Short mmCIF file of C-alpha atoms in Angstrom, two decimals:
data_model
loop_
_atom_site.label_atom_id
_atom_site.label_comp_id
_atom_site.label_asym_id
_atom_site.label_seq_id
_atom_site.Cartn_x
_atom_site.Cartn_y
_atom_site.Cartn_z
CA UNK A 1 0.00 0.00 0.00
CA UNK A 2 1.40 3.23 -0.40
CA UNK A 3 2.02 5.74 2.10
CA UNK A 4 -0.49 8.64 2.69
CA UNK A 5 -0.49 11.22 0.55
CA UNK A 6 -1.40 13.91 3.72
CA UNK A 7 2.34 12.83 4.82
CA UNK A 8 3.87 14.30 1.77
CA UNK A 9 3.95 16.94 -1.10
CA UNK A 10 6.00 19.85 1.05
CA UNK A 11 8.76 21.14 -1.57
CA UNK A 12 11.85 22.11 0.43
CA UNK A 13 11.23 20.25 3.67
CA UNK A 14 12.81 17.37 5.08
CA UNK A 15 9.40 15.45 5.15
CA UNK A 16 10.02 14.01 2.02
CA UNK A 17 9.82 10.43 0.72
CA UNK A 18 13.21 9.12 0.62
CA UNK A 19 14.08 7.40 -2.64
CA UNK A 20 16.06 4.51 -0.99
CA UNK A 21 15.78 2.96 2.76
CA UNK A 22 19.62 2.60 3.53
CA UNK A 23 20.23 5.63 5.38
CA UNK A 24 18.86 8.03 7.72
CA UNK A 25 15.83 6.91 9.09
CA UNK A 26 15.19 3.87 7.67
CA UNK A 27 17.34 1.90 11.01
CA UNK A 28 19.02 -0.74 9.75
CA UNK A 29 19.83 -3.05 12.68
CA UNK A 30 20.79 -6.71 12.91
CA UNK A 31 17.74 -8.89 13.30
CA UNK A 32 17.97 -11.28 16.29
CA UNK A 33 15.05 -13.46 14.00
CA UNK A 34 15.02 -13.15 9.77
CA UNK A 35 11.18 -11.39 11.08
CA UNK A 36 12.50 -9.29 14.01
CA UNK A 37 11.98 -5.92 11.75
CA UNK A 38 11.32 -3.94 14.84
CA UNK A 39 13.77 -5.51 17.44
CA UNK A 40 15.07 -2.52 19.49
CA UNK A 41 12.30 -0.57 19.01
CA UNK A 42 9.25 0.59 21.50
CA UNK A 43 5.69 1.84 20.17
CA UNK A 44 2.62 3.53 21.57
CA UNK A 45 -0.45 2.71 19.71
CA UNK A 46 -3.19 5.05 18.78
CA UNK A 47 -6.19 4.50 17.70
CA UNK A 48 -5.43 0.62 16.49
CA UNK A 49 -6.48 -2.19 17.05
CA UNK A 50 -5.30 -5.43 19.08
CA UNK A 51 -4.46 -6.95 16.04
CA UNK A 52 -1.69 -3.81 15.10
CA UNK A 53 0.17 -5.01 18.91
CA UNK A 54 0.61 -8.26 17.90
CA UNK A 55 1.97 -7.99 14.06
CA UNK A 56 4.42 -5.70 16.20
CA UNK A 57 5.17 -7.86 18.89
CA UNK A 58 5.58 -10.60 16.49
CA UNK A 59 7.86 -9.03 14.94
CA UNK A 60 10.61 -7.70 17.70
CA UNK A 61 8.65 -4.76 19.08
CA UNK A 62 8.18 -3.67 22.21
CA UNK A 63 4.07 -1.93 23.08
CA UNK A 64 4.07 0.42 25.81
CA UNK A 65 0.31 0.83 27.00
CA UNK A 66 0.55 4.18 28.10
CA UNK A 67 2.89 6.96 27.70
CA UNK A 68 3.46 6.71 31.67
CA UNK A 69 5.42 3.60 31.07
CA UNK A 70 7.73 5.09 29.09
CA UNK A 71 8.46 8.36 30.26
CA UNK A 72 8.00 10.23 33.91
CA UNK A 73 6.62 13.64 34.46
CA UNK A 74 8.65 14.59 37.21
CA UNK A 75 6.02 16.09 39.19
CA UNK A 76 3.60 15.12 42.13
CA UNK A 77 0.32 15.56 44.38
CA UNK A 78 0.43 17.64 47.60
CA UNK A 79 -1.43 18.83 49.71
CA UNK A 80 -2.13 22.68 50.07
CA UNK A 81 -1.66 24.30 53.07
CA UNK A 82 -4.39 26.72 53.44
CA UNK A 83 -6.98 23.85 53.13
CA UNK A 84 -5.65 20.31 53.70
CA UNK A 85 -8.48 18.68 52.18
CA UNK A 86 -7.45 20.63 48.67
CA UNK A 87 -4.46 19.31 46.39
CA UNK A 88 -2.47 20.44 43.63
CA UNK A 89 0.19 19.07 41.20
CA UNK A 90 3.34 21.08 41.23
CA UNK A 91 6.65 20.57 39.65
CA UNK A 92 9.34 23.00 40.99
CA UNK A 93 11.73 24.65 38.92
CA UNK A 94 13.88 23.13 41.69
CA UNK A 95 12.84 19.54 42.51
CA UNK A 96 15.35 17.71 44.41
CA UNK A 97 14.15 14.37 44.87
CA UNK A 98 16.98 12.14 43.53
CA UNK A 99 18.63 9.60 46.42
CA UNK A 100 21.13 12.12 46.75
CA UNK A 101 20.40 15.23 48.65
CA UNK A 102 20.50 18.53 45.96
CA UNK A 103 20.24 16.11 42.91
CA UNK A 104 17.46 17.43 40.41
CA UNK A 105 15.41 14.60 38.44
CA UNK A 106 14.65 15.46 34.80
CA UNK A 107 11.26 17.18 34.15
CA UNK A 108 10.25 14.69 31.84
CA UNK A 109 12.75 11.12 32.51
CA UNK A 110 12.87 8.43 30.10
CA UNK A 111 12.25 5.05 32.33
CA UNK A 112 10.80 2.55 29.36
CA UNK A 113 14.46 0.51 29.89
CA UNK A 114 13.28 -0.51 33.24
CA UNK A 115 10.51 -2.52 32.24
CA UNK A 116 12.16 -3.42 28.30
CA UNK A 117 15.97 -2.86 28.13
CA UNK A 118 16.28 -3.51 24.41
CA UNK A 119 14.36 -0.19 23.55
CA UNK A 120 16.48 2.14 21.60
CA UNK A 121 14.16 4.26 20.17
CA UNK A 122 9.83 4.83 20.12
CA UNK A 123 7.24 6.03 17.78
CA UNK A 124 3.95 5.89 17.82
CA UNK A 125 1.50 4.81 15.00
CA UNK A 126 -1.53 5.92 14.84
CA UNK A 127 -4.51 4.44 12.83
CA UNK A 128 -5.72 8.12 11.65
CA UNK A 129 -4.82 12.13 12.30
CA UNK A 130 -6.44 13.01 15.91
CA UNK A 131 -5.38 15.04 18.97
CA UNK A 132 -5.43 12.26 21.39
CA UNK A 133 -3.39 12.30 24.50
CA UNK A 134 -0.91 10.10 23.25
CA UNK A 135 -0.95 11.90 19.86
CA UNK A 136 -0.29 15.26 22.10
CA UNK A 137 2.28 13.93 24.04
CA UNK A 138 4.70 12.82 21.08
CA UNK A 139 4.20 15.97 19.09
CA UNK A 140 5.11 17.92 22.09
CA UNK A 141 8.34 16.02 23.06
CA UNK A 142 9.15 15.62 19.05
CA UNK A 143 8.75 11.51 18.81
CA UNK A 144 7.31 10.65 14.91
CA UNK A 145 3.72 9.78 14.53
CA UNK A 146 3.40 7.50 11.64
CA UNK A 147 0.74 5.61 9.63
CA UNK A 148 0.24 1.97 10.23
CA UNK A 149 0.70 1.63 7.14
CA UNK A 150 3.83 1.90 7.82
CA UNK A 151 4.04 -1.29 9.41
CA UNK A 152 2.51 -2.97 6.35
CA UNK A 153 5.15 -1.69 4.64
CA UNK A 154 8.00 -2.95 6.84
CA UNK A 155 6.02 -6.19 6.54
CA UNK A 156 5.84 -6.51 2.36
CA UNK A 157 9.64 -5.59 2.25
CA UNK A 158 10.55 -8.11 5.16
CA UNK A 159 12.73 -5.56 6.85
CA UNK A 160 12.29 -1.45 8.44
CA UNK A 161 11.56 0.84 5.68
CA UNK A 162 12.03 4.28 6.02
CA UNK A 163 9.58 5.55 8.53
CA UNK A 164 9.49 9.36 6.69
CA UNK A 165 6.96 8.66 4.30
CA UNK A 166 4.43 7.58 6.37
CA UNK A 167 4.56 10.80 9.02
CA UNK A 168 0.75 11.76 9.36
CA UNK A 169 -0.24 15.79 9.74
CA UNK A 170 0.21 16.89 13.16
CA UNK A 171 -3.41 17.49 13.39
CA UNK A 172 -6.94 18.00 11.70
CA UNK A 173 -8.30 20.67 12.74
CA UNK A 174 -10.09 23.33 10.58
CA UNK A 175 -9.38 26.43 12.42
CA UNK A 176 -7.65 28.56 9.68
CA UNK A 177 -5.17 30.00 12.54
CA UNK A 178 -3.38 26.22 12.42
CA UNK A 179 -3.25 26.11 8.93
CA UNK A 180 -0.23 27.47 6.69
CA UNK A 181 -1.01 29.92 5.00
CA UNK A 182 1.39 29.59 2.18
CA UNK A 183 0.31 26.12 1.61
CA UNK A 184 -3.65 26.18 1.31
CA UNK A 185 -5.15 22.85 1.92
CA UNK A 186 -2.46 20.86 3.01
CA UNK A 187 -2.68 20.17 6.44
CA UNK A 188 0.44 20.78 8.66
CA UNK A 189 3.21 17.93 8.80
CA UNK A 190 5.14 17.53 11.79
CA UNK A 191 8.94 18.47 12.61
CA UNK A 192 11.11 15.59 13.66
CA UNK A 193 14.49 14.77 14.28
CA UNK A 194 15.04 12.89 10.55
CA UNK A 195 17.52 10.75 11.54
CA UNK A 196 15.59 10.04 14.56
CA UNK A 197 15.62 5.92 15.04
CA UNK A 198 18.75 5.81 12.95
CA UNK A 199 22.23 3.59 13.78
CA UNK A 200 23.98 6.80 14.84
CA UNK A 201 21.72 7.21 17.89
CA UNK A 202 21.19 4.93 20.96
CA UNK A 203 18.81 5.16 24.28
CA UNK A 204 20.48 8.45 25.07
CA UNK A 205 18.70 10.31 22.76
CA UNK A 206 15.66 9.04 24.59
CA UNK A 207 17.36 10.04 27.54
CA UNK A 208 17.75 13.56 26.68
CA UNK A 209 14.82 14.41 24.63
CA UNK A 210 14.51 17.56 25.99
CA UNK A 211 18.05 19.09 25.42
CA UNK A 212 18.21 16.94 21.88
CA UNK A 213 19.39 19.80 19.51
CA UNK A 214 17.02 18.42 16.76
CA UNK A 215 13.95 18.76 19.23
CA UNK A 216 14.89 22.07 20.48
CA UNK A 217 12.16 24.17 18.36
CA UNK A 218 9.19 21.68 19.99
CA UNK A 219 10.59 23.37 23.27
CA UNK A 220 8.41 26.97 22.61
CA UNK A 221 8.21 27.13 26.30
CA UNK A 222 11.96 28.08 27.23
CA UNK A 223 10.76 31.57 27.43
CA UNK A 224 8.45 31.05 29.50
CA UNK A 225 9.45 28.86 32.69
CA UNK A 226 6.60 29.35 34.40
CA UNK A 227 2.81 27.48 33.80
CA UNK A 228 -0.10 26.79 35.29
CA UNK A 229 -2.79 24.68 34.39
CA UNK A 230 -6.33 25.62 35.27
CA UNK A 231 -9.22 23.23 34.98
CA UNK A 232 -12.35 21.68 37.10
CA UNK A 233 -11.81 18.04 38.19
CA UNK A 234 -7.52 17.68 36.56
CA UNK A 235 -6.48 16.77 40.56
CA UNK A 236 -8.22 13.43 40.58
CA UNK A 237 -7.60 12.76 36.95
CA UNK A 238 -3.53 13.20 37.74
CA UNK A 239 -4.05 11.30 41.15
CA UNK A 240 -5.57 8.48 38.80
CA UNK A 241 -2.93 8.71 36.37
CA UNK A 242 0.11 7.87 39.35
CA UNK A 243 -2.11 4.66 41.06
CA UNK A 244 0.52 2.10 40.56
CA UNK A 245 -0.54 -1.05 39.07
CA UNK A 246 -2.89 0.42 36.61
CA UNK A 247 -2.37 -1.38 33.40
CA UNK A 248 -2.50 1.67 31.06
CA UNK A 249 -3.03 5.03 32.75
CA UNK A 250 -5.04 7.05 30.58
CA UNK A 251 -3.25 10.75 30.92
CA UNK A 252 -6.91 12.07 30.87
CA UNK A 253 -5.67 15.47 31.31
CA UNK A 254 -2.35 15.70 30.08
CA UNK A 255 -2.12 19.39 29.99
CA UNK A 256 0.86 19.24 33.13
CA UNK A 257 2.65 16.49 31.36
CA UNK A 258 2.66 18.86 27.85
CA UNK A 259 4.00 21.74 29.74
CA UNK A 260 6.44 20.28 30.73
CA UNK A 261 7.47 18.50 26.93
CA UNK A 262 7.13 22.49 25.91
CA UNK A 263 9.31 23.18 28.17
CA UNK A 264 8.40 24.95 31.11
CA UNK A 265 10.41 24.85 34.07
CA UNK A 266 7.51 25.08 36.64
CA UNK A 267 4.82 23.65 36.34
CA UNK A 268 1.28 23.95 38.27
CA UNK A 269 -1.94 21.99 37.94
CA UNK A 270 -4.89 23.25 40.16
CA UNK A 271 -8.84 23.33 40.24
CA UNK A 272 -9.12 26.77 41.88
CA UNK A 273 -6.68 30.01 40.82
CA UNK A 274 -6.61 30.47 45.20
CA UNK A 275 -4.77 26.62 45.12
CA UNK A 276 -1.62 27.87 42.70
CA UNK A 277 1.15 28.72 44.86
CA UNK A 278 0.62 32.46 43.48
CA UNK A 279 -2.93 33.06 44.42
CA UNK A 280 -2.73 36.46 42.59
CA UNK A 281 -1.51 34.48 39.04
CA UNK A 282 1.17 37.56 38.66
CA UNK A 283 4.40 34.90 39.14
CA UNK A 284 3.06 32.76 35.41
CA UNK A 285 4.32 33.37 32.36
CA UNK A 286 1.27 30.99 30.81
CA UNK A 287 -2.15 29.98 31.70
CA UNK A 288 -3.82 27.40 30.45
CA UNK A 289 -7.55 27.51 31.26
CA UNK A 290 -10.24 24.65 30.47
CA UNK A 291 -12.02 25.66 27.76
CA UNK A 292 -15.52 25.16 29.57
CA UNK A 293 -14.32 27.80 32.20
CA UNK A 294 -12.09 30.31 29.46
CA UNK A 295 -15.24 30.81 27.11
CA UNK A 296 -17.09 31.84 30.03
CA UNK A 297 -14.22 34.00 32.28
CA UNK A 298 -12.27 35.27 29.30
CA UNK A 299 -15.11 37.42 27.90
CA UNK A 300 -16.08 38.57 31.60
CA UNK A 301 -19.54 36.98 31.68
CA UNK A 302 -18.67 35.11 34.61
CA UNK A 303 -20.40 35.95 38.22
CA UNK A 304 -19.57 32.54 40.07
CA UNK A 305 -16.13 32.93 38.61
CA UNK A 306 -15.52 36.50 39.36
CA UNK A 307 -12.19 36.08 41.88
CA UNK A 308 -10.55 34.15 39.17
CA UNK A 309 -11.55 36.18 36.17
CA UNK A 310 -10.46 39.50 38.00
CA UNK A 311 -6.75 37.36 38.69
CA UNK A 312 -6.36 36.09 35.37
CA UNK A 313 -7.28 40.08 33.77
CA UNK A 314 -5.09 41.47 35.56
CA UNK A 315 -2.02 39.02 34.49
CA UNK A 316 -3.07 39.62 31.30
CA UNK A 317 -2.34 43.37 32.25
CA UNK A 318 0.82 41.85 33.61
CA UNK A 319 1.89 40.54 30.44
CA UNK A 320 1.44 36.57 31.17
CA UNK A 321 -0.27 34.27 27.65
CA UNK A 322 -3.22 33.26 29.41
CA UNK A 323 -4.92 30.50 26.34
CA UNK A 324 -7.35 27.79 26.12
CA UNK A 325 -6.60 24.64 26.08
CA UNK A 326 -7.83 23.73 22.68
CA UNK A 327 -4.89 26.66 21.78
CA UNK A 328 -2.65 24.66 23.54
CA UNK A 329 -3.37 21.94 21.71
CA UNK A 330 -3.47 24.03 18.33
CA UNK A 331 -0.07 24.98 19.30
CA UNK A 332 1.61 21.87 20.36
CA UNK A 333 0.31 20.66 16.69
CA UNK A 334 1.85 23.92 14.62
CA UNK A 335 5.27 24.04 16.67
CA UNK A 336 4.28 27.72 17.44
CA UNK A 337 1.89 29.61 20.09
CA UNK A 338 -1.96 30.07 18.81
CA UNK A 339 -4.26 31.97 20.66
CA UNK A 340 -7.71 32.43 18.82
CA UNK A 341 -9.79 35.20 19.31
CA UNK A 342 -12.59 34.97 21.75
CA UNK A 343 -15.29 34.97 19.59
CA UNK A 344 -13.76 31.79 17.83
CA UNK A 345 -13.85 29.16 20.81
CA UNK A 346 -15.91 26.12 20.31
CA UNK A 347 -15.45 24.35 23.67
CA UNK A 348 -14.15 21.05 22.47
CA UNK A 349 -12.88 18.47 24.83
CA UNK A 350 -9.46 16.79 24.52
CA UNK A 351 -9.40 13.36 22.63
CA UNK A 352 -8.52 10.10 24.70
#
């Protein structure tokens, strides 16, 4: 089958279909089995079927259920102390929590080694273009998205093709803001690291996804260090998301976990503005509001909401990017910040 047209058709871009699969991406490793196409690889599913894990598995590669088993969002519950019974998620700009005092864990720490130690590399395929969690989470730390018919392919051939061809758009979305406008009706293709997968990288690229120089432009957060996340009912959904022996945590509400990808440096999650360690909002750079609660605050209609919508105007005054989170989405997809105007929100909820 070939690959999907929607992956290709940009002129002078790297997202190209590569006339041969020798070099670059195309990971040409010794098999352990004449089948083992995808030995030393690991792969997060989305939207597929049982059927896509097993041709995988058959054939060397290693599933991860959830994007929790792979990577760790260095951040945790605790409890607030104005109100005990109240929680928030916080990751510190300075989190010292290694076994040694004053060592700093990673914002976002690559553990899929401790439960498969052959992984040297991960994608995720996808059985069509949608902003699901998982999708989310790979665009914002810079991992490939790719057709599954790009395992069909590897399959005919009887080895790893080159993964390029098969890269789907980073999203669907009409909203003309996402769109490019020197290329009218091609959706937007995503940015990765080309030789991402290749010979000349190992597990330390996984490692240090966030300081990999190829990645650096999904990290449109550097500038601003400081985020909080804003949203009715995200405590128990993170709280759900760190039970241990779940078989696939759902990340739900992965807003924290794509802050951090963007690369913030603090990070906040909290149901009420008056649970953020900054009651008064002025210490965030970004805000990222639910969308239920930012068509109604944004525009001022809010009464039951007035404390927060007076905090959040007046960080606006303050200079902070206060956006939905359908723009954060938006602009995890385009590799750039989108804010729509007001008048333009729809309310959608986030994929799972």
């Amino acid at each position: 089958m070939p690959p999907p047209t929607s992956a290709l058709g940009r002129s002078n871009s790297m997202i190209t279909p590569a006339k041969t699969s020798t070099n670059g991406s195309s990971i040409r490793i010794p098999q352990v089995g004449s089948n083992k196409h995808f030995f030393g690889a690991g792969f997060i599913l989305s939207n597929c079927d049982d059927t896509m894990a097993r041709r995988i598995k058959d054939r060397g590669g290693f599933i991860y259920n959830s994007w929790l088993f792979a990577y760790r969002f260095n951040g945790g519950i605790e409890k607030i102390k104005s109100n005990k019974s109240e929680s928030r998620w916080i990751r510190r700009a300075e989190q010292a929590r290694g076994r040694n005092k004053g060592q700093d864990l990673p914002a976002v720490q690559w553990i899929g080694d401790e439960i498969e130690s052959t992984v040297k590399t991960i994608f995720v395929v996808a059985g069509k273009v949608a902003t699901t969690a998982k999708n989310l989470i790979a665009l914002a730390l810079g991992v490939p998205i790719i057709s599954f018919q790009w395992i069909e392919a590897c399959e005919t051939a009887g080895e790893r093709v080159d993964w390029i061809p098969y890269l789907l758009p980073s999203h669907n979305q009409p909203n003309p803001l996402a769109l490019d406008p020197e290329l009218p009706g091609i959706l937007p293709l995503q940015m990765p690291d080309p030789m991402w997968g290749s010979q000349a990288y190992g597990v330390t690229v996984l490692r240090d996804i966030l300081t990999h120089s190829p990645l650096l432009h999904r990290r449109i957060l550097l500038n601003k260090p400081m985020a909080l996340y804003l949203s009715d009912g995200c405590i128990q959904k993170l709280k759900d998301d760190s039970k241990e022996g779940k078989k696939a945590p759902s990340c739900s509400s992965p807003f924290a976990y794509l802050l951090l990808a963007l690369g913030a440096q603090h990070v906040e999650a909290v149901e009420q503005h008056f649970h953020a360690t900054d009651p008064t909002l002025l210490k965030y750079d970004i805000i990222v509001v639910s969308d239920a609660w930012f068509s109604d605050i944004i525009p001022k209609k809010s009464k039951v909401n007035k404390g927060m919508n007076n905090a959040l105007s007046t960080a606006i005054d303050k200079g902070a990017l206060v956006i939905s989170q359908s723009d954060l989405k938006l602009t995890i997809a385009c590799g750039r910040v989108v804010k729509a105007p007001v008048s333009e929100k729809s309310s959608p909820t986030i994929d799972t």
